mmCIF file of C-alpha atoms and ligand atoms in Angstrom:
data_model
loop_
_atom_site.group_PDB
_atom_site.id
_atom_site.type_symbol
_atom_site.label_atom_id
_atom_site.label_comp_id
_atom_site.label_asym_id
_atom_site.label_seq_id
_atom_site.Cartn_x
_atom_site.Cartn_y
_atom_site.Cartn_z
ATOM 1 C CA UNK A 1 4.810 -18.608 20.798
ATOM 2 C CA UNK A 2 7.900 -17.621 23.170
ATOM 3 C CA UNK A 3 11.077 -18.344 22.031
ATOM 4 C CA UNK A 4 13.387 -18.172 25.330
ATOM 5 C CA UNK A 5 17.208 -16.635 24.771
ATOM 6 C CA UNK A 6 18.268 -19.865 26.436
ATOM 7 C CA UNK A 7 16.883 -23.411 26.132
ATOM 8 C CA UNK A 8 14.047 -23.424 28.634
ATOM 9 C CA UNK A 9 12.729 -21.213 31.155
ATOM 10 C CA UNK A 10 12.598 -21.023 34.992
ATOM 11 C CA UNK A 11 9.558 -21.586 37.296
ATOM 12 C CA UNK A 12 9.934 -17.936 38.409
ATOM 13 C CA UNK A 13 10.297 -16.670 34.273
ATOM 14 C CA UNK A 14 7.564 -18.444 33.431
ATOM 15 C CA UNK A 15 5.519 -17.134 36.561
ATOM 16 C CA UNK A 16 6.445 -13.913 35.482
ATOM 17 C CA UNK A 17 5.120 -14.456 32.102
ATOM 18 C CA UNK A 18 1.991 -15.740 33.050
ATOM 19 C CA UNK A 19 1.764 -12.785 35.657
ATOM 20 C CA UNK A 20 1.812 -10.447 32.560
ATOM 21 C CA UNK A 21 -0.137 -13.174 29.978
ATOM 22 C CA UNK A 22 -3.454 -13.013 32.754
ATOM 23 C CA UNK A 23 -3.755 -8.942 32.304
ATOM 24 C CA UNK A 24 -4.864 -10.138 28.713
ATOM 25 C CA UNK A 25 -7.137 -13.217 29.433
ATOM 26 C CA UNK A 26 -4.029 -15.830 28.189
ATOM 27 C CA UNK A 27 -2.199 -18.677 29.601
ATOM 28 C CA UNK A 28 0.936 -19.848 29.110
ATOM 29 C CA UNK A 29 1.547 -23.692 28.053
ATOM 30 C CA UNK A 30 5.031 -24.850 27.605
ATOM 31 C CA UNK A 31 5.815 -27.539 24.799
ATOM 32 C CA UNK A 32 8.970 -28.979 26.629
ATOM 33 C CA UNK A 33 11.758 -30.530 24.652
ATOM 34 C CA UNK A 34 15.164 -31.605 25.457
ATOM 35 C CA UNK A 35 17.391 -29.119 23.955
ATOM 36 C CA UNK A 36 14.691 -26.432 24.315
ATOM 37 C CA UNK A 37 11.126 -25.430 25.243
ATOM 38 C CA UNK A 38 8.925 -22.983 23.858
ATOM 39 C CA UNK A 39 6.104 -21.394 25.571
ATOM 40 C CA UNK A 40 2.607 -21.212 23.698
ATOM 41 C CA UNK A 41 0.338 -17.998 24.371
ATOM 42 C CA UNK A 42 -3.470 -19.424 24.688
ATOM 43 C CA UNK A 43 -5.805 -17.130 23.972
ATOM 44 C CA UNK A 44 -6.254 -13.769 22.179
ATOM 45 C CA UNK A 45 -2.491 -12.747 21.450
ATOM 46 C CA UNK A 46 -2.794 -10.208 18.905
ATOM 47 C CA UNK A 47 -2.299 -7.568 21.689
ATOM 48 C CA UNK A 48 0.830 -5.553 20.517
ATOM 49 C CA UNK A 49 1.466 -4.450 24.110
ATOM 50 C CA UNK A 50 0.783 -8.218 25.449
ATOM 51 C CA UNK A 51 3.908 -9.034 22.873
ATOM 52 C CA UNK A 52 5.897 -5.834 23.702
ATOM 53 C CA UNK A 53 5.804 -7.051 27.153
ATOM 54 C CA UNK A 54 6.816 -10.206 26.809
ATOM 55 C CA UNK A 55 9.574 -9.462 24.406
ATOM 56 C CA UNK A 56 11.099 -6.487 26.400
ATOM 57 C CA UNK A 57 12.441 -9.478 29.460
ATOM 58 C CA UNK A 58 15.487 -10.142 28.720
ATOM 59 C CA UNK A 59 15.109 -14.369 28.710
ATOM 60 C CA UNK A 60 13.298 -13.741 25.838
ATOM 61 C CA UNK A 61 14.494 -13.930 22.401
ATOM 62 C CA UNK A 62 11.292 -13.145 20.616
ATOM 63 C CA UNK A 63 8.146 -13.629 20.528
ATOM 64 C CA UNK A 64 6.235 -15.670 17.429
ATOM 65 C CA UNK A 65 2.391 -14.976 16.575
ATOM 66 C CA UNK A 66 0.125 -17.597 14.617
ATOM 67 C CA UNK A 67 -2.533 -15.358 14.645
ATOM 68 C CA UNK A 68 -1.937 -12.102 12.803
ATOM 69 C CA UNK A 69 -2.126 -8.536 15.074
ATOM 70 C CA UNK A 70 -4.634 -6.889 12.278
ATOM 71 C CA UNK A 71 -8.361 -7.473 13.267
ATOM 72 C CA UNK A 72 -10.005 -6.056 9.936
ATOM 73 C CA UNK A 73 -7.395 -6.557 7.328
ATOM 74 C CA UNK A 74 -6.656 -10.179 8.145
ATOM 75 C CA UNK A 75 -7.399 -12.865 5.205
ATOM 76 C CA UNK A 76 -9.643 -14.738 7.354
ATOM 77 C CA UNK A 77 -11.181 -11.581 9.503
ATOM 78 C CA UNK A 78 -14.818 -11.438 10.133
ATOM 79 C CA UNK A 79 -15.258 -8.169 9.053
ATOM 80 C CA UNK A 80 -16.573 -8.418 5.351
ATOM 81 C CA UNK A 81 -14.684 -6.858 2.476
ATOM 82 C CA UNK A 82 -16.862 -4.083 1.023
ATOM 83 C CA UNK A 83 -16.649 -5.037 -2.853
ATOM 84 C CA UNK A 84 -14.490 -2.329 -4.330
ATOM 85 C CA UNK A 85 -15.106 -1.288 -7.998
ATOM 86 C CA UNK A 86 -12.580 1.030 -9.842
ATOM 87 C CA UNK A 87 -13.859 1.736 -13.402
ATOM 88 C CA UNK A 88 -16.586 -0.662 -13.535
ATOM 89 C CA UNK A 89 -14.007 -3.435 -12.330
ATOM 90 C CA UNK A 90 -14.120 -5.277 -9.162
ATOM 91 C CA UNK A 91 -10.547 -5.557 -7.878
ATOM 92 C CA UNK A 92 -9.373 -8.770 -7.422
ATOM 93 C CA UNK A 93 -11.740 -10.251 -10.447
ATOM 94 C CA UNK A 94 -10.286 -8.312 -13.461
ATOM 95 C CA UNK A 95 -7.342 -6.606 -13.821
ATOM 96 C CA UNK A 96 -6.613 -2.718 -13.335
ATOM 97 C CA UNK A 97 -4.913 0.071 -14.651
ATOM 98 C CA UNK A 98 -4.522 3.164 -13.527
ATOM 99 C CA UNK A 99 -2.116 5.430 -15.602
ATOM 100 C CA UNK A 100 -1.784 9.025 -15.700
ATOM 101 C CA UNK A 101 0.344 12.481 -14.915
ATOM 102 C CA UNK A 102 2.638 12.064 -11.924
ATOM 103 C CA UNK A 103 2.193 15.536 -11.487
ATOM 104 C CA UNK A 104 -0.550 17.857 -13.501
ATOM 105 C CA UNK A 105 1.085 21.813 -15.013
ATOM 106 C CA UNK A 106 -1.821 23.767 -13.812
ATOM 107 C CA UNK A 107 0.082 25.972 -16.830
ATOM 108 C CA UNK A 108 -1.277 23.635 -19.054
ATOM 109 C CA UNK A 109 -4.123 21.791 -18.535
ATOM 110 C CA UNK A 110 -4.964 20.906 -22.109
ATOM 111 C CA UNK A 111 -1.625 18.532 -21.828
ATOM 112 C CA UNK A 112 -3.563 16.568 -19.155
ATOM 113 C CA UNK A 113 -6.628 16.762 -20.911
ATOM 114 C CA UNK A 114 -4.727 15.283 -24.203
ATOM 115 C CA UNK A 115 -3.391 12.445 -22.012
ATOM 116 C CA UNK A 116 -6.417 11.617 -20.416
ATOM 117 C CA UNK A 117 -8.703 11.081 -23.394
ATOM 118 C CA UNK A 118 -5.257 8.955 -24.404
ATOM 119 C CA UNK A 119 -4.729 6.573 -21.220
ATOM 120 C CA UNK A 120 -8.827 6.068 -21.783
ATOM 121 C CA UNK A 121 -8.493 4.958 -25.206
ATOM 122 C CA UNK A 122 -5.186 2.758 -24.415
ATOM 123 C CA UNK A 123 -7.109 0.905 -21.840
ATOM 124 C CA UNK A 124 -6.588 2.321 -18.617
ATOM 125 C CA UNK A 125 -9.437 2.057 -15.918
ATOM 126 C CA UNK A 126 -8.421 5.158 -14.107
ATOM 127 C CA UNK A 127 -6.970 8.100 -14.085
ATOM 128 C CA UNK A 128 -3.891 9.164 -11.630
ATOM 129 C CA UNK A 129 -3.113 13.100 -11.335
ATOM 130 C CA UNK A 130 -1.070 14.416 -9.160
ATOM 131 C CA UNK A 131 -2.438 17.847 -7.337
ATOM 132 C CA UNK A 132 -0.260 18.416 -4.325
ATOM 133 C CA UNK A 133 3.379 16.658 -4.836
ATOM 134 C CA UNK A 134 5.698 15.432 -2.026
ATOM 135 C CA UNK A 135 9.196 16.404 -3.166
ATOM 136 C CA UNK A 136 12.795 15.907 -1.423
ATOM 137 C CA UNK A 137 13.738 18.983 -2.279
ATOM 138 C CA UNK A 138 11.989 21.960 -1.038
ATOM 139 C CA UNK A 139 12.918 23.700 -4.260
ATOM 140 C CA UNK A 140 11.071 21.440 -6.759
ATOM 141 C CA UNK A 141 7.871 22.099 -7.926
ATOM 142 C CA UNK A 142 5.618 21.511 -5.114
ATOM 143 C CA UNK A 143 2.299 20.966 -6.996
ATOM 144 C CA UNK A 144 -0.780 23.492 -6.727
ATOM 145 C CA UNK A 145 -4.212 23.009 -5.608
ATOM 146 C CA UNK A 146 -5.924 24.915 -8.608
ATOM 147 C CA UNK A 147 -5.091 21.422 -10.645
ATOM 148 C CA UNK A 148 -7.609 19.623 -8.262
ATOM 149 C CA UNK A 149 -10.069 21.429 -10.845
ATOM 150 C CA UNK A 150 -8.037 20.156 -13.804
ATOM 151 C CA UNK A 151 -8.208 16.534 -12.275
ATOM 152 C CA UNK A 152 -11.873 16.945 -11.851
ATOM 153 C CA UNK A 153 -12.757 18.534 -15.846
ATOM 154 C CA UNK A 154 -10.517 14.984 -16.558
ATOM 155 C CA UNK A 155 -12.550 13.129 -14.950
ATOM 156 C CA UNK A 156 -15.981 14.921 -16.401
ATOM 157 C CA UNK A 157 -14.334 14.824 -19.836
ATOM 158 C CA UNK A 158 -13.327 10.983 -19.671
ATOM 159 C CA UNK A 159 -15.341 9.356 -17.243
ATOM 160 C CA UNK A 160 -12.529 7.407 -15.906
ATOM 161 C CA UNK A 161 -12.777 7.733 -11.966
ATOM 162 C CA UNK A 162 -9.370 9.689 -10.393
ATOM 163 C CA UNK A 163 -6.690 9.301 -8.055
ATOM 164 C CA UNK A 164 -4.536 11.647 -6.527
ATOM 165 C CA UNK A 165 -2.046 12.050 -3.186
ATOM 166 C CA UNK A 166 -3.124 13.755 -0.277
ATOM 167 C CA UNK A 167 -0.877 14.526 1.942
ATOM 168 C CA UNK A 168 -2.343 16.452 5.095
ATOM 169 C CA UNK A 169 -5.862 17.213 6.663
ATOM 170 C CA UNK A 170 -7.110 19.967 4.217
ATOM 171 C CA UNK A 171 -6.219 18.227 1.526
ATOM 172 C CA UNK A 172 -8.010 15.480 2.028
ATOM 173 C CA UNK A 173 -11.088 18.093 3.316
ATOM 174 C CA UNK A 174 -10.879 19.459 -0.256
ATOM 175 C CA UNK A 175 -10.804 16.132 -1.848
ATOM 176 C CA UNK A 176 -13.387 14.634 -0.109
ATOM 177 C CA UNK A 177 -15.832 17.741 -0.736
ATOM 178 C CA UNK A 178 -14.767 17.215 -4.342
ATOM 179 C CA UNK A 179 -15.614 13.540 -4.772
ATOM 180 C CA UNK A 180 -12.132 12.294 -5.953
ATOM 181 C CA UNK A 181 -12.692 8.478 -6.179
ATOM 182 C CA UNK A 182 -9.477 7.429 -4.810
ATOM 183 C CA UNK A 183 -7.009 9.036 -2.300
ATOM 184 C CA UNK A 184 -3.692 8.219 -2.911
ATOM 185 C CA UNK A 185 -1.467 8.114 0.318
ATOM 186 C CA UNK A 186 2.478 8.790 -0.623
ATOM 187 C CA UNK A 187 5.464 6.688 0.221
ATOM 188 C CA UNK A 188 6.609 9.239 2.275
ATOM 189 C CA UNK A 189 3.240 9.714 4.737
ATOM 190 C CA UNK A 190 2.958 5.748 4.630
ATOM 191 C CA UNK A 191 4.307 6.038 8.241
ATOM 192 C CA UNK A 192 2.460 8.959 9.668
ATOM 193 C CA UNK A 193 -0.006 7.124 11.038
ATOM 194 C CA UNK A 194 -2.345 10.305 12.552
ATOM 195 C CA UNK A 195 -2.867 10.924 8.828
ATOM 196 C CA UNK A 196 -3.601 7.578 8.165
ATOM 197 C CA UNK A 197 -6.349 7.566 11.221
ATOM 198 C CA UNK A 198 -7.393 10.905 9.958
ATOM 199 C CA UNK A 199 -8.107 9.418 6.204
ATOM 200 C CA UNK A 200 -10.394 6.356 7.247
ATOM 201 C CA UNK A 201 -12.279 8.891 9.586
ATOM 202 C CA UNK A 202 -13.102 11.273 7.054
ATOM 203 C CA UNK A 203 -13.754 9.229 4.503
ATOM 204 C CA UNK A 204 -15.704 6.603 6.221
ATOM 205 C CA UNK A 205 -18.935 6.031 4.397
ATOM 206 C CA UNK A 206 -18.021 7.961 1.655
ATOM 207 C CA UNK A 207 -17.284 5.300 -0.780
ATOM 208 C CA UNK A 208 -14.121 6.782 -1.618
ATOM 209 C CA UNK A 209 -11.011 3.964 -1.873
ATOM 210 C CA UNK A 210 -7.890 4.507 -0.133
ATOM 211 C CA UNK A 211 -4.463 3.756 -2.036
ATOM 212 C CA UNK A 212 -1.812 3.054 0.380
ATOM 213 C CA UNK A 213 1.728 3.000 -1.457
ATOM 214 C CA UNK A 214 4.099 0.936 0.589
ATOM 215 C CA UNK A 215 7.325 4.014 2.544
ATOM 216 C CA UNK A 216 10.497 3.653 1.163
ATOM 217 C CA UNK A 217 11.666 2.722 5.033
ATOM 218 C CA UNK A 218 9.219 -0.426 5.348
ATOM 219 C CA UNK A 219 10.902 -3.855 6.076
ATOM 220 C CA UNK A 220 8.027 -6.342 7.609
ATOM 221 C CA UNK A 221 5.430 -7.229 5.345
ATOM 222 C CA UNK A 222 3.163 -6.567 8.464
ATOM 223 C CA UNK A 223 4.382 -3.310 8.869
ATOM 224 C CA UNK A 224 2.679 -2.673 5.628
ATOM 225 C CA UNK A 225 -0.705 -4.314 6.271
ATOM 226 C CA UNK A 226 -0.561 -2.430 9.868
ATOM 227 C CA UNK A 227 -0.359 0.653 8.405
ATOM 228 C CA UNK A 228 -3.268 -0.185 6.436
ATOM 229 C CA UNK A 229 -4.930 -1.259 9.286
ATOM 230 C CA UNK A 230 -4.928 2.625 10.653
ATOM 231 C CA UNK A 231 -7.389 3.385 7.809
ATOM 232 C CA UNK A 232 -9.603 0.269 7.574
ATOM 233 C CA UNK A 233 -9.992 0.102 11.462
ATOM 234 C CA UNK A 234 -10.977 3.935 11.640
ATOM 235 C CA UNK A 235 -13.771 3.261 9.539
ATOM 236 C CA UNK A 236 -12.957 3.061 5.759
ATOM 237 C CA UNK A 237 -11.890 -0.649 4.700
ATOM 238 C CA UNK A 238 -11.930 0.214 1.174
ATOM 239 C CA UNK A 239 -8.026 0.213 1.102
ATOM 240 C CA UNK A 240 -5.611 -0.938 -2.084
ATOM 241 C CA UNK A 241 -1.958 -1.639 -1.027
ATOM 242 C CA UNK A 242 0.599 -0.346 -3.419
ATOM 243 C CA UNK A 243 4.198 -1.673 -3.055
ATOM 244 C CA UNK A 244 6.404 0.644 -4.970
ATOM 245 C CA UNK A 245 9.620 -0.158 -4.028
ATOM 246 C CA UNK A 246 12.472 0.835 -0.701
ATOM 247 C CA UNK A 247 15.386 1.442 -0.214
ATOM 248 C CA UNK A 248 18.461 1.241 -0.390
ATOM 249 C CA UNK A 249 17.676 1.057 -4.356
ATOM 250 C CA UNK A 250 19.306 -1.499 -6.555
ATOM 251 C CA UNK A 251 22.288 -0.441 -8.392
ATOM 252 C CA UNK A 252 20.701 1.363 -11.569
ATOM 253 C CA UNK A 253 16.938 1.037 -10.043
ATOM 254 C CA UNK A 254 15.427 4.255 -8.517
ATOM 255 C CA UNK A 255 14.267 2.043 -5.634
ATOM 256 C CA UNK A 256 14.345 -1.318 -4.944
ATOM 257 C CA UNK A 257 11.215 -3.339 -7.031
ATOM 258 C CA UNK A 258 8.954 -4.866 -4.338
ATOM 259 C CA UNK A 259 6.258 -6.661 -6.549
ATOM 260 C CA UNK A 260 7.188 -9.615 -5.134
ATOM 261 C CA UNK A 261 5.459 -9.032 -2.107
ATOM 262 C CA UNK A 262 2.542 -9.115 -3.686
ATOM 263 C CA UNK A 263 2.296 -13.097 -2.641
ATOM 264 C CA UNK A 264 3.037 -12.681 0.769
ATOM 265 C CA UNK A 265 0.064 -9.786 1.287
ATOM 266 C CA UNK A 266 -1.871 -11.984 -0.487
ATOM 267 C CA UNK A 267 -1.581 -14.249 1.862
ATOM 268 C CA UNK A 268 -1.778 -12.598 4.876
ATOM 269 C CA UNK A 269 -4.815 -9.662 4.209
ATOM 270 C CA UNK A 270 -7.742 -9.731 1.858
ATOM 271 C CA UNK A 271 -6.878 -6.114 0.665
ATOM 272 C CA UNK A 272 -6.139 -5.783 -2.916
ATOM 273 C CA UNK A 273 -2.738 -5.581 -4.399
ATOM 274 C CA UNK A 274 -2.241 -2.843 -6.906
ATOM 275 C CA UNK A 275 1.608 -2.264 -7.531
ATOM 276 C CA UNK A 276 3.377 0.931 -8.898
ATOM 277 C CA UNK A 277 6.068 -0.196 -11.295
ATOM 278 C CA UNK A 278 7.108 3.403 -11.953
ATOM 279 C CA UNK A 279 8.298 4.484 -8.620
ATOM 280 C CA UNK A 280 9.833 1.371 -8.395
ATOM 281 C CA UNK A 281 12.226 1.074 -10.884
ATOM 282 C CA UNK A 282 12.222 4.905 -11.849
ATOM 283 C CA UNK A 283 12.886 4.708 -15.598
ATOM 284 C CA UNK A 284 10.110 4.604 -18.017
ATOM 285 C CA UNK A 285 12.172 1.525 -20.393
ATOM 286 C CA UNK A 286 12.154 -1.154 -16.687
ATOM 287 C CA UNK A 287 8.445 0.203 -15.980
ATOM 288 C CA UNK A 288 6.668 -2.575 -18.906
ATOM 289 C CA UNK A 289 8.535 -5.470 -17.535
ATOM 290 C CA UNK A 290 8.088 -4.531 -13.609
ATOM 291 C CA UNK A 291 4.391 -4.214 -14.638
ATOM 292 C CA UNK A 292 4.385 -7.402 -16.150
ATOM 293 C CA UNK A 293 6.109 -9.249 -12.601
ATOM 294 C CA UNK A 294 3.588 -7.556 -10.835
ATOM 295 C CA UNK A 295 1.184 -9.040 -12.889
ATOM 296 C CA UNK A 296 2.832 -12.158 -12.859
ATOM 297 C CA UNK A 297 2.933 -12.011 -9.038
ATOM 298 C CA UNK A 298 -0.581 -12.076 -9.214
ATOM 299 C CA UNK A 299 -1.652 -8.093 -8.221
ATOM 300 C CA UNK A 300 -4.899 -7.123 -8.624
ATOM 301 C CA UNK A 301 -3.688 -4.342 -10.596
ATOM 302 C CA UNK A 302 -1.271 -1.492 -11.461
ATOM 303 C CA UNK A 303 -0.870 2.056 -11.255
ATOM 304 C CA UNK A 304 1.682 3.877 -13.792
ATOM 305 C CA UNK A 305 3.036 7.217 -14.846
ATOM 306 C CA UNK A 306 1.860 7.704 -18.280
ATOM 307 C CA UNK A 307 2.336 11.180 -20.338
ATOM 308 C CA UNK A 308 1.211 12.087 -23.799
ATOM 309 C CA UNK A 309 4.912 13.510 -24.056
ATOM 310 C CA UNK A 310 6.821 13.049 -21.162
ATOM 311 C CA UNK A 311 9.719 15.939 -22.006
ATOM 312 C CA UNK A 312 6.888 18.278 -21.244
ATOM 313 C CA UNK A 313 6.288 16.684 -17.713
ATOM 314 C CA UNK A 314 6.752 17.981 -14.843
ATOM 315 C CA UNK A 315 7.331 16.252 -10.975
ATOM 316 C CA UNK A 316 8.637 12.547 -12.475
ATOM 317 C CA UNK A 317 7.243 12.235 -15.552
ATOM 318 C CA UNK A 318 10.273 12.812 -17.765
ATOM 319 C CA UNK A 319 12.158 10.349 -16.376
ATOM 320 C CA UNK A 320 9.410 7.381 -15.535
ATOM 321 C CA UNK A 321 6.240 7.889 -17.788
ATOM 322 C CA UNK A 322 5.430 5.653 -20.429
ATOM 323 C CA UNK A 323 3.085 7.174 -23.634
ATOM 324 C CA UNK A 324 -0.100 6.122 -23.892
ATOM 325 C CA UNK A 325 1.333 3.865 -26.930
ATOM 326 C CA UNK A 326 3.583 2.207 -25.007
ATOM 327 C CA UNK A 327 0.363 1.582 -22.240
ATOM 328 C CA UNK A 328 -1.827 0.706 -25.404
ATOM 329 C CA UNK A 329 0.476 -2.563 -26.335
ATOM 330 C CA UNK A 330 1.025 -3.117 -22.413
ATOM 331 C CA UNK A 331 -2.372 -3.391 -21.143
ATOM 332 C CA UNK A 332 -3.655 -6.126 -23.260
ATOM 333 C CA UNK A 333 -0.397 -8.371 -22.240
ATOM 334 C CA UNK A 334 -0.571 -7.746 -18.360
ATOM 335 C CA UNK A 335 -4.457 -8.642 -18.335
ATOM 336 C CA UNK A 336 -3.149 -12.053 -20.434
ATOM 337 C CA UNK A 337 -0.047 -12.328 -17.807
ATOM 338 C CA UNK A 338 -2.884 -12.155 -14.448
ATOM 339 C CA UNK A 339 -4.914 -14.230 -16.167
ATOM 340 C CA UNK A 340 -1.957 -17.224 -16.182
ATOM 341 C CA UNK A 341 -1.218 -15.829 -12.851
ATOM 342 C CA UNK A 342 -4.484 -16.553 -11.891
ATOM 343 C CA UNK A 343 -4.565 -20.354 -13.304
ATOM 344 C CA UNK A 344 -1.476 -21.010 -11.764
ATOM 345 C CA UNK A 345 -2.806 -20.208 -8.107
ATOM 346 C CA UNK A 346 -5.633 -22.766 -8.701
HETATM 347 C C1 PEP B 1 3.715 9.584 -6.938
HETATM 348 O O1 PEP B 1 2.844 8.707 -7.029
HETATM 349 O O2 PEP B 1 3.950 10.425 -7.803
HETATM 350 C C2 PEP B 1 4.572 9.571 -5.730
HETATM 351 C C3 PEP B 1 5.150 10.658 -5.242
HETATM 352 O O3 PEP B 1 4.673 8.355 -5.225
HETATM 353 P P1 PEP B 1 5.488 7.781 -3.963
HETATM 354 O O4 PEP B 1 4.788 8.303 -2.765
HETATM 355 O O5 PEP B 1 5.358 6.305 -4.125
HETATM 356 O O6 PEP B 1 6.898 8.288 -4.085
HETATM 357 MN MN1 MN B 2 5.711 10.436 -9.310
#
């Protein structure tokens, strides 16, 4: 739908418009009024350049779509969701948690041994792990690919599948060879969309699941999905989206909590919805309660920071991981929270 800058538009606009709207098999139909028209797109409109066109004349104010510009993400797109399972649970039926080191001390592996075997008997599904860590500053501990192996004896010693960041090609090469069963891509690469292409090619077929945290710099919920979009359309649709909160922060909040957009995805994409409370408010006393609204908001699941003793962390832990006690009384109430969640949606 165009929206003119002024009331209506003039035979030549709107023969421009069509001019453009034929290189994409549309017509133009205006819906005349007296104050204003507005100009309906017929057809396909989910071209971005179609819309970029339109919107870059300057007697246009903006364009609207009904239809939604994602082809395999989109809640009603013909492309069939490939059921995803994550510790023997199908997202979107039962409720998931994933818990675990933000980063893993390759200096001490028995301390992420000790909290896997912990998360597991707390209730978690999963197990998160972080391998290779994006940091703001380049001094901070970086992470180290010898704890891939560490991630990997978890996993062996636990049986809870794993998730870690990736956060360029090898990575990913070395993660894919070693059968992590979810990739985790960061808040900070949510925007670098060659890496997101790169991720669906490579593990296309693979059966490996794709965890897309939401950047710190996204506004439009469609941004989000779009992004997504990068790794379902280049050949892996098993994608999770994880808000985790932007920026600018809330006063006293590491970031600003997102969970809430949990609805509007759901609305919009088929994709499940597992939210990072951690990130998101950055203190491990807000992260039960941010868990709980995103369990409220009816997410499929969530993913937390959890540390047998967080002092000893490294990367975020210290500040934003719960103990596996604190997950042990937690898990039971967010699967009771999505469950009323879940009623109230019928
Ligand atoms: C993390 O999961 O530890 C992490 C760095 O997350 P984000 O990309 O959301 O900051
Ligand atoms: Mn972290």
């Amino acid at each position: 739908m165009i929206i003119p800058q002024l009331g209506h538009l003039t035979e030549e606009q709107i023969t421009e418009i069509r001019t453009i709207a034929a290189e994409f098999n549309c017509t133009i139909r205006p819906i005349e009024g007296n104050e204003m028209s507005v100009y309906a797109i017929i057809g396909d409109e989910t071209s971005q350049l179609l819309v970029t066109r339109i919107e870059g004349l300057d007697y246009v104010k903006r364009v609207d779509r009904i239809q939604v510009p994602y082809k395999v993400l989109a809640k009603n797109s013909l492309h069939t969701q490939a059921k995803m399972i994550l510790g023997g649970k199908e997202l979107g039926k039962e409720f998931v948690v994933i818990a675990g080191h933000c980063a893993i001390d390759t200096k001490n592996p028995n301390l992420f041994y000790e909290t896997a075997q912990a998360v597991k008997e707390a209730g978690a599904d999963a197990l998160r792990g972080g391998v290779w860590k994006p940091r703001t500053s380049p001094y901070a501990y970086q992470g180290d690919a010898k704890a891939l192996e560490i991630l990997i004896e978890a996993r062996a010693r636990t049986g809870l599948q794993v998730v870690t960041e990736v956060m360029e090609y090898d990575e990913v090469k070395l993660c894919v060879e070693a059968k992590v069963d979810v990739l985790q891509i960061g808040a900070r690469n949510a925007l670098n969309y060659r890496l997101l292409t790169q991720i669906g090619q490579m593990t296309a077929g693979t059966g490996i699941q794709v965890l897309l945290k939401r950047s710190i710099h996204m506004g439009p919920v469609d941004e989000f999905i779009l992004a997504a979009e990068y790794i379902a359309g280049s050949g892996n649709n098993n994608v999770m989206l994880c808000p985790r909160g932007t920026l600018p922060s809330m006063d006293g909040y590491r970031n600003h909590p997102d969970e809430s957009i949990t609805q509007l995805l759901k609305a919009r994409t088929w994709a499940p919805v597992v939210v990072d409370p951690s990130h998101s408010v950055g203190k491990s006393l807000y992260v039960p309660k941010a868990a709980l609204a995103a369990a409220a908001y009816g997410a499929d699941g969530v993913i937390m920071e959890s540390h047998c003793r967080p002092v000893q962390g490294t990367g975020d832990d210290p500040k934003q991981a719960i103990t596996p006690a604190v997950l042990a009384k937690l898990i039971p109430e967010l699967r009771a929270v999505a469950e009323i969640s879940k009623r109230i949606s019928l």
